[in-house]
Each structure stands twice: as C-alpha cells, then as structure tokens.
Coordinates of N, CA, C and O in Angstrom, one line a residue:
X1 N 12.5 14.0 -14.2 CA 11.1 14.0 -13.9 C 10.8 12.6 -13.3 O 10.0 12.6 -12.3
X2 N 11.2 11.6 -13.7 CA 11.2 10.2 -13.8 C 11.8 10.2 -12.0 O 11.2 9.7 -11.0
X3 N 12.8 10.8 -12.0 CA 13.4 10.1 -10.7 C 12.8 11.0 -9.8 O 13.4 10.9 -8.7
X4 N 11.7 11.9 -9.9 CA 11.8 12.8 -8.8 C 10.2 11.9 -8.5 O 10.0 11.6 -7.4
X5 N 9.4 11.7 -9.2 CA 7.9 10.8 -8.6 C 8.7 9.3 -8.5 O 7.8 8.5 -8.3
X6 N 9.9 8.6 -8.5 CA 10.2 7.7 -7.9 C 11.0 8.0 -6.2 O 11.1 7.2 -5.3
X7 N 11.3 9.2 -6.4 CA 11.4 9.5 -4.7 C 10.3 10.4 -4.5 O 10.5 11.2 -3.6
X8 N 9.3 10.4 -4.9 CA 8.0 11.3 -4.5 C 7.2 9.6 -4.2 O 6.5 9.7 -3.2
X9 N 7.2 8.6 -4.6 CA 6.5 7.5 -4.6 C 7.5 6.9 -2.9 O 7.2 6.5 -1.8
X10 N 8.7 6.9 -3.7 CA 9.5 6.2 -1.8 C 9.3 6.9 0.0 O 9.5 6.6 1.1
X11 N 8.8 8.4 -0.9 CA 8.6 9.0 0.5 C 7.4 9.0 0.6 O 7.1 10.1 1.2
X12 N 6.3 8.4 0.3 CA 5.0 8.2 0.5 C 4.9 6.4 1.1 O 4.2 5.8 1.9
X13 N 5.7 6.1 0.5 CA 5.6 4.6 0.9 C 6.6 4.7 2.0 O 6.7 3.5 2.3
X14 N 7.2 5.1 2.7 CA 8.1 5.6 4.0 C 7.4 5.9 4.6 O 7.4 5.5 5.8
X15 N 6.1 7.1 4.2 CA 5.2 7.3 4.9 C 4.4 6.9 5.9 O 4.2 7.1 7.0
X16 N 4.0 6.0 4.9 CA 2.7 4.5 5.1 C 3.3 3.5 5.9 O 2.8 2.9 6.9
X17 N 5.3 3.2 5.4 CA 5.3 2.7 6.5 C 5.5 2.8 8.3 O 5.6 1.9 9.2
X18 N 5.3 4.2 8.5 CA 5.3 5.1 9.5 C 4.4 5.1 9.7 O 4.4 5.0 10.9
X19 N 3.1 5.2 9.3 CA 1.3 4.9 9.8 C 1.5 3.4 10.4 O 1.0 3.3 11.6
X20 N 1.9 2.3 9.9 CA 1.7 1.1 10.1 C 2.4 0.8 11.2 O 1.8 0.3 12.1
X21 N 4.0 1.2 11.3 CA 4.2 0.7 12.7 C 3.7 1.3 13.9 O 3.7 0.7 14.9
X22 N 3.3 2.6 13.7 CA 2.5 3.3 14.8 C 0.9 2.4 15.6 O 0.5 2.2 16.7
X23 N 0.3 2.0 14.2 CA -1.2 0.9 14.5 C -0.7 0.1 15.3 O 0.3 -0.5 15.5
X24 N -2.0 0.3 16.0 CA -2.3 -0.5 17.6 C -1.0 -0.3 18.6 O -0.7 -1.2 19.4
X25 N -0.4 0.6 18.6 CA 0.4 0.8 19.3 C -0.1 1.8 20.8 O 0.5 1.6 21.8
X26 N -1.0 2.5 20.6 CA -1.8 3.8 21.5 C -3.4 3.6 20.9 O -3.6 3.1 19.8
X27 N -4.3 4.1 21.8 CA -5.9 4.0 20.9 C -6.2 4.8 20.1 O -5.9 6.0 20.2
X28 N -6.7 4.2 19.1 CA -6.9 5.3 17.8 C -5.6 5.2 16.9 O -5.1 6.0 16.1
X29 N -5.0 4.0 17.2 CA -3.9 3.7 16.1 C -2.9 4.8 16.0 O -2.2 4.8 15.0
X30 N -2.6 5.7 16.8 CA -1.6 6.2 17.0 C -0.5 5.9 18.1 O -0.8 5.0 19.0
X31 N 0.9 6.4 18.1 CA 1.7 5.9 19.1 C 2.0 7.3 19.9 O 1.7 8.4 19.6
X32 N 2.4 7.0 20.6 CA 3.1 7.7 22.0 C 4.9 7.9 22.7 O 5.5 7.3 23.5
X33 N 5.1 9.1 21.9 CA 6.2 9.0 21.9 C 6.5 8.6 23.3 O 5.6 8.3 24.2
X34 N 8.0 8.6 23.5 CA 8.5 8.7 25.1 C 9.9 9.4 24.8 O 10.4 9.4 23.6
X35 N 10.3 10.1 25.8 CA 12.1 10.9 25.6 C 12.8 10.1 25.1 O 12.6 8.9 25.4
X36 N 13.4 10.5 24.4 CA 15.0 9.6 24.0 C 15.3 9.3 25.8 O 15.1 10.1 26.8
X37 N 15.9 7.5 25.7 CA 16.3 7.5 26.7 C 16.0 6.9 27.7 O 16.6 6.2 28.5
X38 N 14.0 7.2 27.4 CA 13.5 6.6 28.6 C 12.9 5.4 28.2 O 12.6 5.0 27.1
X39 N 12.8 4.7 29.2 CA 11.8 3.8 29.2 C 10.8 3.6 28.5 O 10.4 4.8 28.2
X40 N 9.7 2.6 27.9 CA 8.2 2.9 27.4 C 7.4 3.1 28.0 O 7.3 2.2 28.8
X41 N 6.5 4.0 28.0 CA 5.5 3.8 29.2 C 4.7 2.7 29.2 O 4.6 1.9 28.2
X42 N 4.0 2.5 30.5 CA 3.4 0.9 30.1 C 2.2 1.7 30.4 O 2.0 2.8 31.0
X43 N 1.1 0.5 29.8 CA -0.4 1.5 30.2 C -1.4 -0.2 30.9 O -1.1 -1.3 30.4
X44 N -2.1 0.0 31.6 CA -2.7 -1.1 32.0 C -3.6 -1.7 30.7 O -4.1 -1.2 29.8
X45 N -3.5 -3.1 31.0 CA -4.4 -3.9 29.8 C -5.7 -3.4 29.3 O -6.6 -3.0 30.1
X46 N -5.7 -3.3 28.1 CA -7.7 -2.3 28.3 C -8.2 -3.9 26.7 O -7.7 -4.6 25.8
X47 N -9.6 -3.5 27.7 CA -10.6 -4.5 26.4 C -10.4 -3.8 24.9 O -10.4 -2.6 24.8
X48 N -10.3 -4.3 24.2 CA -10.0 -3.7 22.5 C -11.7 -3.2 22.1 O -12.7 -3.6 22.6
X49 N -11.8 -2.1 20.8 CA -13.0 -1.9 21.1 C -13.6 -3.0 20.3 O -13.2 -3.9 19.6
X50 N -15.4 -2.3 20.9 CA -16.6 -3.1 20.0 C -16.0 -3.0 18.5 O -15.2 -2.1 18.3
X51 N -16.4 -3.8 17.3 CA -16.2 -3.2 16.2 C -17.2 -2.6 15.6 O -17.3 -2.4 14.4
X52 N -18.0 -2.2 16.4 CA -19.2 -0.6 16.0 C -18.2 0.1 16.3 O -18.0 0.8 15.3
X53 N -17.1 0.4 17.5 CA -16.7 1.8 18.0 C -15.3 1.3 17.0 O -14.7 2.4 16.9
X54 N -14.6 0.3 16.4 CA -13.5 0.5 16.2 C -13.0 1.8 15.1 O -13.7 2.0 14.2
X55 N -12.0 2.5 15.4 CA -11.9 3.9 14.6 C -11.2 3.2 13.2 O -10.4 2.3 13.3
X56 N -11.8 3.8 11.7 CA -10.7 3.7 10.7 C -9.5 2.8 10.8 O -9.6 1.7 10.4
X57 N -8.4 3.2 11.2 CA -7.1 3.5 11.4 C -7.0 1.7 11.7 O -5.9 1.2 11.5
X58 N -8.2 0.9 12.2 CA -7.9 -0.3 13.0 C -8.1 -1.2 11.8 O -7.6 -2.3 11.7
X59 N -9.2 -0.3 10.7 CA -8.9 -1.6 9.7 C -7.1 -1.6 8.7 O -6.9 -2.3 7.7
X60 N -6.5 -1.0 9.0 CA -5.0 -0.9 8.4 C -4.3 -2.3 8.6 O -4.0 -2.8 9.7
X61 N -4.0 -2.9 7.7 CA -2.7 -4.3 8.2 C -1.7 -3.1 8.9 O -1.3 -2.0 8.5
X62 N -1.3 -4.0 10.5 CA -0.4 -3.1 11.1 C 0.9 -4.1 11.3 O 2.0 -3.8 11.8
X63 N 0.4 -5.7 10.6 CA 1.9 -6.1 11.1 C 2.5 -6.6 9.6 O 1.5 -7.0 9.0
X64 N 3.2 -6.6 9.2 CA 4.0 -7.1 7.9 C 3.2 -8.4 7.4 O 2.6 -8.6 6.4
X65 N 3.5 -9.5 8.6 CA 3.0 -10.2 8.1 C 1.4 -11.2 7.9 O 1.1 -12.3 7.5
X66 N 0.4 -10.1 8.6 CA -0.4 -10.2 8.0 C -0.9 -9.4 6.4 O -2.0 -9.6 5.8
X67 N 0.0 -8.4 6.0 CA -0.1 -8.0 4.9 C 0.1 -8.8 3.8 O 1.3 -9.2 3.5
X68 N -1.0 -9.2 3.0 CA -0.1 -9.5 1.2 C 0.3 -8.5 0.3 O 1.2 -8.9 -0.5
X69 N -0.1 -7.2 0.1 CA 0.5 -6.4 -0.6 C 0.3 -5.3 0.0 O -0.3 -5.2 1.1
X70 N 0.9 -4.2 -0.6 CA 0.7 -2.7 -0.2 C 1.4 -1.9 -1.6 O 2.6 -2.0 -1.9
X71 N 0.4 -1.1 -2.3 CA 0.4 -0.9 -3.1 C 0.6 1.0 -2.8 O -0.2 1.5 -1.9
X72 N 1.7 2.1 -3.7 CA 1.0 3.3 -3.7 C 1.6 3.7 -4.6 O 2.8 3.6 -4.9
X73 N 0.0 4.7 -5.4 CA 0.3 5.3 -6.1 C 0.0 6.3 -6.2 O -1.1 6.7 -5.7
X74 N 1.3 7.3 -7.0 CA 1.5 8.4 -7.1 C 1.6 9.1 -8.3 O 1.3 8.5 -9.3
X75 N 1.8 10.2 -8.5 CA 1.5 11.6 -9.9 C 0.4 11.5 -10.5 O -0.7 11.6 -9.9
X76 N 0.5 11.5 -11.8 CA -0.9 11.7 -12.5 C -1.3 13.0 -12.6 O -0.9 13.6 -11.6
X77 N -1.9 13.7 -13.3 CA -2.2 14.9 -14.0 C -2.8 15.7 -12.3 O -2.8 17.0 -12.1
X78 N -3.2 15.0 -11.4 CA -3.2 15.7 -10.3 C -1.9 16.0 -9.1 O -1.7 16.8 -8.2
X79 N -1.4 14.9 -9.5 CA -0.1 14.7 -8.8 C -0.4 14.4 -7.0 O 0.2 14.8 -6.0
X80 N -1.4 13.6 -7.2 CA -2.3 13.2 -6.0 C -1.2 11.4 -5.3 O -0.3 10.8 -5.9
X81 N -1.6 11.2 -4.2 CA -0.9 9.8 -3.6 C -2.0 9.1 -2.9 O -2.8 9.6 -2.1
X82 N -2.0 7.5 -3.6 CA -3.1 7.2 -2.6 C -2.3 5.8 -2.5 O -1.5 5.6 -3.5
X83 N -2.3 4.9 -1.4 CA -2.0 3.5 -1.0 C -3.0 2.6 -0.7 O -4.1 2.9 -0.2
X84 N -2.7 1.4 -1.2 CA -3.7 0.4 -1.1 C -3.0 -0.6 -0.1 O -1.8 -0.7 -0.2
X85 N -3.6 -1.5 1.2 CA -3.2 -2.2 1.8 C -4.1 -3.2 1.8 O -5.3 -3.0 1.8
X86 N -3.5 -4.7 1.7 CA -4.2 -5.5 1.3 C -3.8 -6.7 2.2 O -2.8 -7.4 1.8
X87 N -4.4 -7.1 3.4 CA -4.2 -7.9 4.1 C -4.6 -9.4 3.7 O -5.4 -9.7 2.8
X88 N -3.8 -10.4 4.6 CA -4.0 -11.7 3.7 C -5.3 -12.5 4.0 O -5.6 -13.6 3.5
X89 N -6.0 -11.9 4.7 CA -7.6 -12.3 4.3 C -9.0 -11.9 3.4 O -10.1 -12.3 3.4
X90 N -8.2 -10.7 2.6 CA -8.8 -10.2 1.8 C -9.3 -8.6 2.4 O -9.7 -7.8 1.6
X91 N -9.2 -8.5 3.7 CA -9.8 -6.8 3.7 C -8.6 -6.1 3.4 O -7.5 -6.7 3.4
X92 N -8.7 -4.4 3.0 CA -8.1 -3.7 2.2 C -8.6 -2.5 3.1 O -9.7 -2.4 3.7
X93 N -7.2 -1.5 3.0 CA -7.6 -0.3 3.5 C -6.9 0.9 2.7 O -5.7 1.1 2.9
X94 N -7.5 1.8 1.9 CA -7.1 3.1 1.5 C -6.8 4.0 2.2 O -7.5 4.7 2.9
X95 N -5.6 4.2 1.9 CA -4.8 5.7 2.3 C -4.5 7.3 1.5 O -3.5 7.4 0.8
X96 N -5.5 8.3 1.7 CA -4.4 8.9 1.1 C -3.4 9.6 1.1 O -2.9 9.2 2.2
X97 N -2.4 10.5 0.6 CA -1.2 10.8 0.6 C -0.5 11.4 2.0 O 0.6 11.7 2.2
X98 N -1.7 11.6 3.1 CA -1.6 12.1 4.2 C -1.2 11.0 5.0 O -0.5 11.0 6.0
X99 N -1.8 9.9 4.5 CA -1.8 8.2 4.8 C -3.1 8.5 6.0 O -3.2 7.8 7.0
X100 N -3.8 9.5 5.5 CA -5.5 9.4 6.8 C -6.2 8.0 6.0 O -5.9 7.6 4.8
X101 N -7.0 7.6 6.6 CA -7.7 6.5 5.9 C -8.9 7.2 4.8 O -9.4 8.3 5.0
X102 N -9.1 6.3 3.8 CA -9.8 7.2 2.6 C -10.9 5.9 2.2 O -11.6 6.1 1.3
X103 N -10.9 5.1 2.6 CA -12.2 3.6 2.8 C -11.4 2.5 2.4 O -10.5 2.4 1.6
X104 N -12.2 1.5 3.1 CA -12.0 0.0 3.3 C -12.9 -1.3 2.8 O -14.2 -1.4 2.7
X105 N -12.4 -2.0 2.6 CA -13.4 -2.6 2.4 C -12.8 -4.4 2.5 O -11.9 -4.7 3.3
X106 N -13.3 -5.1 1.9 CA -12.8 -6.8 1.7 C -13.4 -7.1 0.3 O -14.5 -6.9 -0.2
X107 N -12.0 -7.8 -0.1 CA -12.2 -8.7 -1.4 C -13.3 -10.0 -1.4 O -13.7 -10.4 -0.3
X108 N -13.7 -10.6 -2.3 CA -14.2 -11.1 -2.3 C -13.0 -12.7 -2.4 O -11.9 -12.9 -2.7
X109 N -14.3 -13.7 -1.8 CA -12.9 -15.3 -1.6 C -12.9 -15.2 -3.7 O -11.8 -15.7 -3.9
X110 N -13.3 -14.9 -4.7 CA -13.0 -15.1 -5.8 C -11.5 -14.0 -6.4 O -10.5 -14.2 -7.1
X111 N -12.0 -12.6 -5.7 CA -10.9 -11.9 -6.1 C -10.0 -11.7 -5.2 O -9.0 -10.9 -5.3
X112 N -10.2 -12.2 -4.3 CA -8.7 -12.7 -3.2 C -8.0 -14.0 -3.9 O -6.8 -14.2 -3.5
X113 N -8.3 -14.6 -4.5 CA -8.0 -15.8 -5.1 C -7.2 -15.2 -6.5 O -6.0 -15.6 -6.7
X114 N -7.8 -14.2 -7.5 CA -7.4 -13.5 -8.3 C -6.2 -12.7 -8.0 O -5.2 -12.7 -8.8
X115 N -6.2 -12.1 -6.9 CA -5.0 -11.2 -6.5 C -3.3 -12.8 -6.0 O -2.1 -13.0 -6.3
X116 N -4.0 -13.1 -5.4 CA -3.2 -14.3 -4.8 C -2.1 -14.8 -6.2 O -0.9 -14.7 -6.2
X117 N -2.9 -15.2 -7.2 CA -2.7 -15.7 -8.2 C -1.7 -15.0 -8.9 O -0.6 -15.4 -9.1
X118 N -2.2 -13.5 -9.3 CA -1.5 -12.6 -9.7 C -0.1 -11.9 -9.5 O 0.7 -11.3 -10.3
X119 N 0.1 -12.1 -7.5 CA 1.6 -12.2 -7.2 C 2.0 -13.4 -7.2 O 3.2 -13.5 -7.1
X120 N 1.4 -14.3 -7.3 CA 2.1 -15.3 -6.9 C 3.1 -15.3 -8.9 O 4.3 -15.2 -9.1
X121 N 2.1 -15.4 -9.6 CA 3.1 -15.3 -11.1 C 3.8 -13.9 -11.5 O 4.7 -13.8 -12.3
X122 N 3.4 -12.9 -10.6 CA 4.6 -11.8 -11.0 C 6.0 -12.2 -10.3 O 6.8 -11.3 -10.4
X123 N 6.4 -13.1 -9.6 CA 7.6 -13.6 -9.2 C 8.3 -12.5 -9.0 O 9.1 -12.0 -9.8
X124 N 7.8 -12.0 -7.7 CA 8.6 -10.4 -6.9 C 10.0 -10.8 -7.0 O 10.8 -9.9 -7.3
X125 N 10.4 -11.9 -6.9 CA 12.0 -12.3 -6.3 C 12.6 -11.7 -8.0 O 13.4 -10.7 -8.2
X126 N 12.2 -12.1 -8.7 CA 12.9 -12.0 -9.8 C 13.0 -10.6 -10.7 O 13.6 -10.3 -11.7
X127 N 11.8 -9.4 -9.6 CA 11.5 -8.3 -11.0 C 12.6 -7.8 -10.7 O 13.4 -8.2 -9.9
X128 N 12.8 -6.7 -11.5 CA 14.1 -5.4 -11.1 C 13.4 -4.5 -9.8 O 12.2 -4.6 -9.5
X129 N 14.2 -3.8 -9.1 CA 13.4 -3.5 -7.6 C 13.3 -2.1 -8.4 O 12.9 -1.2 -7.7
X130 N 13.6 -1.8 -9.3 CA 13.4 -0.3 -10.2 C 13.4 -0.4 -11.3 O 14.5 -0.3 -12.0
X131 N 11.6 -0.7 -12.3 CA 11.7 -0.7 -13.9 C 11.4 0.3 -14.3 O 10.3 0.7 -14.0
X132 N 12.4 1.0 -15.1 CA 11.8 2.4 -16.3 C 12.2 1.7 -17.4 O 12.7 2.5 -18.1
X133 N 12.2 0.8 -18.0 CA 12.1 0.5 -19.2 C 10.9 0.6 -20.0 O 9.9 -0.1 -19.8
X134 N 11.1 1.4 -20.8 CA 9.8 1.8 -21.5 C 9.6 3.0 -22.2 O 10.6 3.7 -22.5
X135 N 7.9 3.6 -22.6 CA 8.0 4.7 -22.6 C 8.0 5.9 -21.9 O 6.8 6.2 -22.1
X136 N 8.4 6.6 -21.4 CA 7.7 7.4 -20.5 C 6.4 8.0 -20.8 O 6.0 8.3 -22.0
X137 N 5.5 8.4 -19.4 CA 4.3 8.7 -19.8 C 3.6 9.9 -19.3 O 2.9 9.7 -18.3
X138 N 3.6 11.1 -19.6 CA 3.4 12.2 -19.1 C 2.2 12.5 -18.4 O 1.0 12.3 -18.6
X139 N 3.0 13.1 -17.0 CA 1.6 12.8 -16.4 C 0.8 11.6 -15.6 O -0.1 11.7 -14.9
X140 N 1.6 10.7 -15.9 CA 1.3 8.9 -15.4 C 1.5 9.5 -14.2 O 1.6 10.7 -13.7
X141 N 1.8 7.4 -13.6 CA 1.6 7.2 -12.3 C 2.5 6.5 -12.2 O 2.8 5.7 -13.1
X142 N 3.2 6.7 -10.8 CA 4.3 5.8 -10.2 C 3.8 4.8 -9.5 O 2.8 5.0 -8.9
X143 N 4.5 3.6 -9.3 CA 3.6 2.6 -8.4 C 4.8 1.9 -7.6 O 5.7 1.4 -8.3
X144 N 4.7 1.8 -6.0 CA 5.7 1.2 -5.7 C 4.7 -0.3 -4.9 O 3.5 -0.3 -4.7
X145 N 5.2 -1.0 -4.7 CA 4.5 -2.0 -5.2 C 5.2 -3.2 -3.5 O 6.5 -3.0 -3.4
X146 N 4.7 -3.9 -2.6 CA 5.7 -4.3 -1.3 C 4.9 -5.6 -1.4 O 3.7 -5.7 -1.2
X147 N 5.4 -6.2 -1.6 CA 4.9 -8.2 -1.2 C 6.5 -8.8 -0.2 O 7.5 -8.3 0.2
X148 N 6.2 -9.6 -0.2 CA 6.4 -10.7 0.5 C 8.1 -10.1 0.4 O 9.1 -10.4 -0.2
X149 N 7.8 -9.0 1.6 CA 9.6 -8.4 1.9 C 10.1 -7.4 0.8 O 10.5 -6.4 1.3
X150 N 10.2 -7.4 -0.4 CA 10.3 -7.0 -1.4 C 9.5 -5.9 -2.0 O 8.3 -6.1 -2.2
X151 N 10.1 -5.0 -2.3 CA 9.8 -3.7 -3.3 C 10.0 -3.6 -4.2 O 11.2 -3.8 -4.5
X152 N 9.0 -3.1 -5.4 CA 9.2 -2.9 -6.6 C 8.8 -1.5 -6.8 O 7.8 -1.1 -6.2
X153 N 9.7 -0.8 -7.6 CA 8.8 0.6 -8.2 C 8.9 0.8 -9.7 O 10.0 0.4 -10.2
X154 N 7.9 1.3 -10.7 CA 7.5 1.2 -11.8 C 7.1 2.6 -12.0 O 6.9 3.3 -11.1
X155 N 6.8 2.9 -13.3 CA 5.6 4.0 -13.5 C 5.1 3.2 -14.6 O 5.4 2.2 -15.1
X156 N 3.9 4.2 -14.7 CA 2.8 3.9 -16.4 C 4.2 3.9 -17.4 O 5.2 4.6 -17.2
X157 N 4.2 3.2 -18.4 CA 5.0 3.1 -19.6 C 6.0 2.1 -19.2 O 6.6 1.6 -20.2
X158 N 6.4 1.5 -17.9 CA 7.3 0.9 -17.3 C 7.2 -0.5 -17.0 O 8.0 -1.4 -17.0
X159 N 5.3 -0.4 -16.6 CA 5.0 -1.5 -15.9 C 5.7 -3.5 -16.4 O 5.5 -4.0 -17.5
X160 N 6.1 -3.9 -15.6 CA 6.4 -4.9 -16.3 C 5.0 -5.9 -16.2 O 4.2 -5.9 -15.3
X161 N 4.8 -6.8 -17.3 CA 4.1 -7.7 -17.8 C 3.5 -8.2 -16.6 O 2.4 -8.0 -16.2
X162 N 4.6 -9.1 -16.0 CA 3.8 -9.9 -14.4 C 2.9 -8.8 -13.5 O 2.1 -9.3 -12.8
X163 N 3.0 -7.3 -13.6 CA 2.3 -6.6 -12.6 C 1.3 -6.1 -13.1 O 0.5 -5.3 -12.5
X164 N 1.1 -6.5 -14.4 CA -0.3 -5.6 -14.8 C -1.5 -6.7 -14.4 O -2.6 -6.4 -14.9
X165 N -1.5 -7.9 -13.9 CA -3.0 -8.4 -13.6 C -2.9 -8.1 -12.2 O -3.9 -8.1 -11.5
X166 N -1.5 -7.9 -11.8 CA -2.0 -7.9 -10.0 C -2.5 -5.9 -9.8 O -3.1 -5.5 -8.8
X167 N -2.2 -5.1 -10.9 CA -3.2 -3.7 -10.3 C -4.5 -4.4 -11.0 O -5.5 -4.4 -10.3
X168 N -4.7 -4.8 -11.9 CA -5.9 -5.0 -12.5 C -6.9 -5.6 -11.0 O -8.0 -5.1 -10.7
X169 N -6.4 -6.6 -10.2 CA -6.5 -7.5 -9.4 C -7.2 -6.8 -8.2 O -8.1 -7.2 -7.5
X170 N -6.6 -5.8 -8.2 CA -6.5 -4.8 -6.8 C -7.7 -4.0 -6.0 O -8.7 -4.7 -6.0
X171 N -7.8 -3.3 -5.6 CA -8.9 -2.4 -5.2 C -9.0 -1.2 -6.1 O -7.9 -0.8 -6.5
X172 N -10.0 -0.5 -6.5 CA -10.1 0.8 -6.8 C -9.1 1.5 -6.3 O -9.2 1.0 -5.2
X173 N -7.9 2.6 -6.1 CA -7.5 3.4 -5.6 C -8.6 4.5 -5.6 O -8.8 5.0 -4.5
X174 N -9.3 5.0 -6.5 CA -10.0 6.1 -6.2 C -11.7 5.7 -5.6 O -12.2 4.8 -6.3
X175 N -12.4 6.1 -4.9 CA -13.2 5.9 -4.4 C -14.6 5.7 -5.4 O -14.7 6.7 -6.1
X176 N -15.7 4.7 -5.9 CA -16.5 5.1 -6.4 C -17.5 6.2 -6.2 O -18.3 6.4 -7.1

C-alpha cells in the first residue's frame, strides 16, 4: 500500500515536472511539439502579456531555479493529488492532480522568512530521499517534497522531525 502512493506521489511529481518544463515555452504556458527530428519551430518575438491578461499557468515557477520548493501531496481518504509550488520570492501556485492550476497566491515577507528558515534547518542534503519509518497511517498522505535539487518522499506516520515546520510553513493545499 505504502509503496504504491509512493509511486502514485512520483508520477504526480513527474507530472508537475512536465507542466513546468512546458511554461512559457508556447502562449498559455503550453509547448508545441515539433516531429522527431525536426528542427524547433521558431516563432517571431511577441510582447509578453499585460498582467490583467496573464493566463493562470504564468503564475507557475517554470524555471528550477527560481523555485524554493515544490511540494505534492497525495492519498488521503479521498485519494485526491494537489502540488504546491513555491517560488523564491514568495508567490505560490496550486496544482491539482491534473497539474491544471487550482489558485495562487504570495507569502507574506514574514512567512517567506518562516518557510526559508524551515528548509534551511530540515537539511535536505542529509534526509533519507525515502522515509517510512514509523507508523503507518491509513488513509494519510504522501508528500514528496523538491528543494534545492533534492527529493524527499515521506507519508503521514513517516514525516521526519526537520519537515514538519516546513508543511506547517507552507500554503494551504486545499483551497479556503
């Protein structure tokens, strides 16, 4: 059960990373394929939009390294998937399991300071890149967890110590 919402959690975060390399690639944050083979198409320079007209999809971190985290989580008594992306100026964009955008918003400079804090002492270098130690929790939630290059995945009963202030830290996954 355990290992099937930790590859139910990796093919959602495979997902997400497949929405992200696609951003700003085509308008409307989607990409354009081309044949195996061919060339890319090139398209003439265009003005980027107003940010009245920008669509959803543009508030997404699209490059790695303007991301500080990217959070998703999965199962739970619905067995629902939602992703948190968390750019390093503090705006945040919700995904859900479809990776369609589900709302956005920006941290505040006190809980961007909070979150900051929070990876900085969960010391990604050092977690296991896969903790089940614990109890298991029926029903819980899987969390795979991406900082600074590095993946972690966990569930409820699992969580290690350093990562429980950085979800505390986080955005709502579910919408108010």
């Amino acid at each position: 059960m355990r290992a099937r919402r930790v590859a139910k959690s990796a093919g959602a975060l495979v997902g997400v990373a497949a929405v992200l390399a696609g951003c700003g690639a085509a308008p409307g944050g989607g990409s354009s394929p081309s044949p195996v083979g061919a060339p890319p198409a090139t398209r003439a320079p265009s003005t980027p939009p107003a940010p009245s007209q920008a669509s959803p999809a543009t508030t997404v971190p699209s490059a790695p390294a303007e991301r500080l985290v990217t959070v998703t989580r999965s199962g739970g008594y619905a067995g629902k998937t939602t992703s948190l992306l968390v750019k390093a100026d503090g705006s945040w964009a919700r995904l859900d399991g479809e990776a369609r955008p589900a709302g956005a918003g920006r941290l505040s400079p006190e809980d961007l300071a909070e979150l900051r804090a929070a990876l900085a002492a969960a010391d990604f270098p050092r977690l296991p890149r896969v903790s089940t130690d614990g109890g298991t929790v029926f029903d819980g939630f899987t969390y795979a967890f991406v900082h600074a290059g590095r993946e972690v995945v966990t569930a409820d009963g699992s969580v290690p110590p350093g990562l429980r202030p950085v979800l505390d830290a986080l955005p709502p996954f579910e919408a108010d």
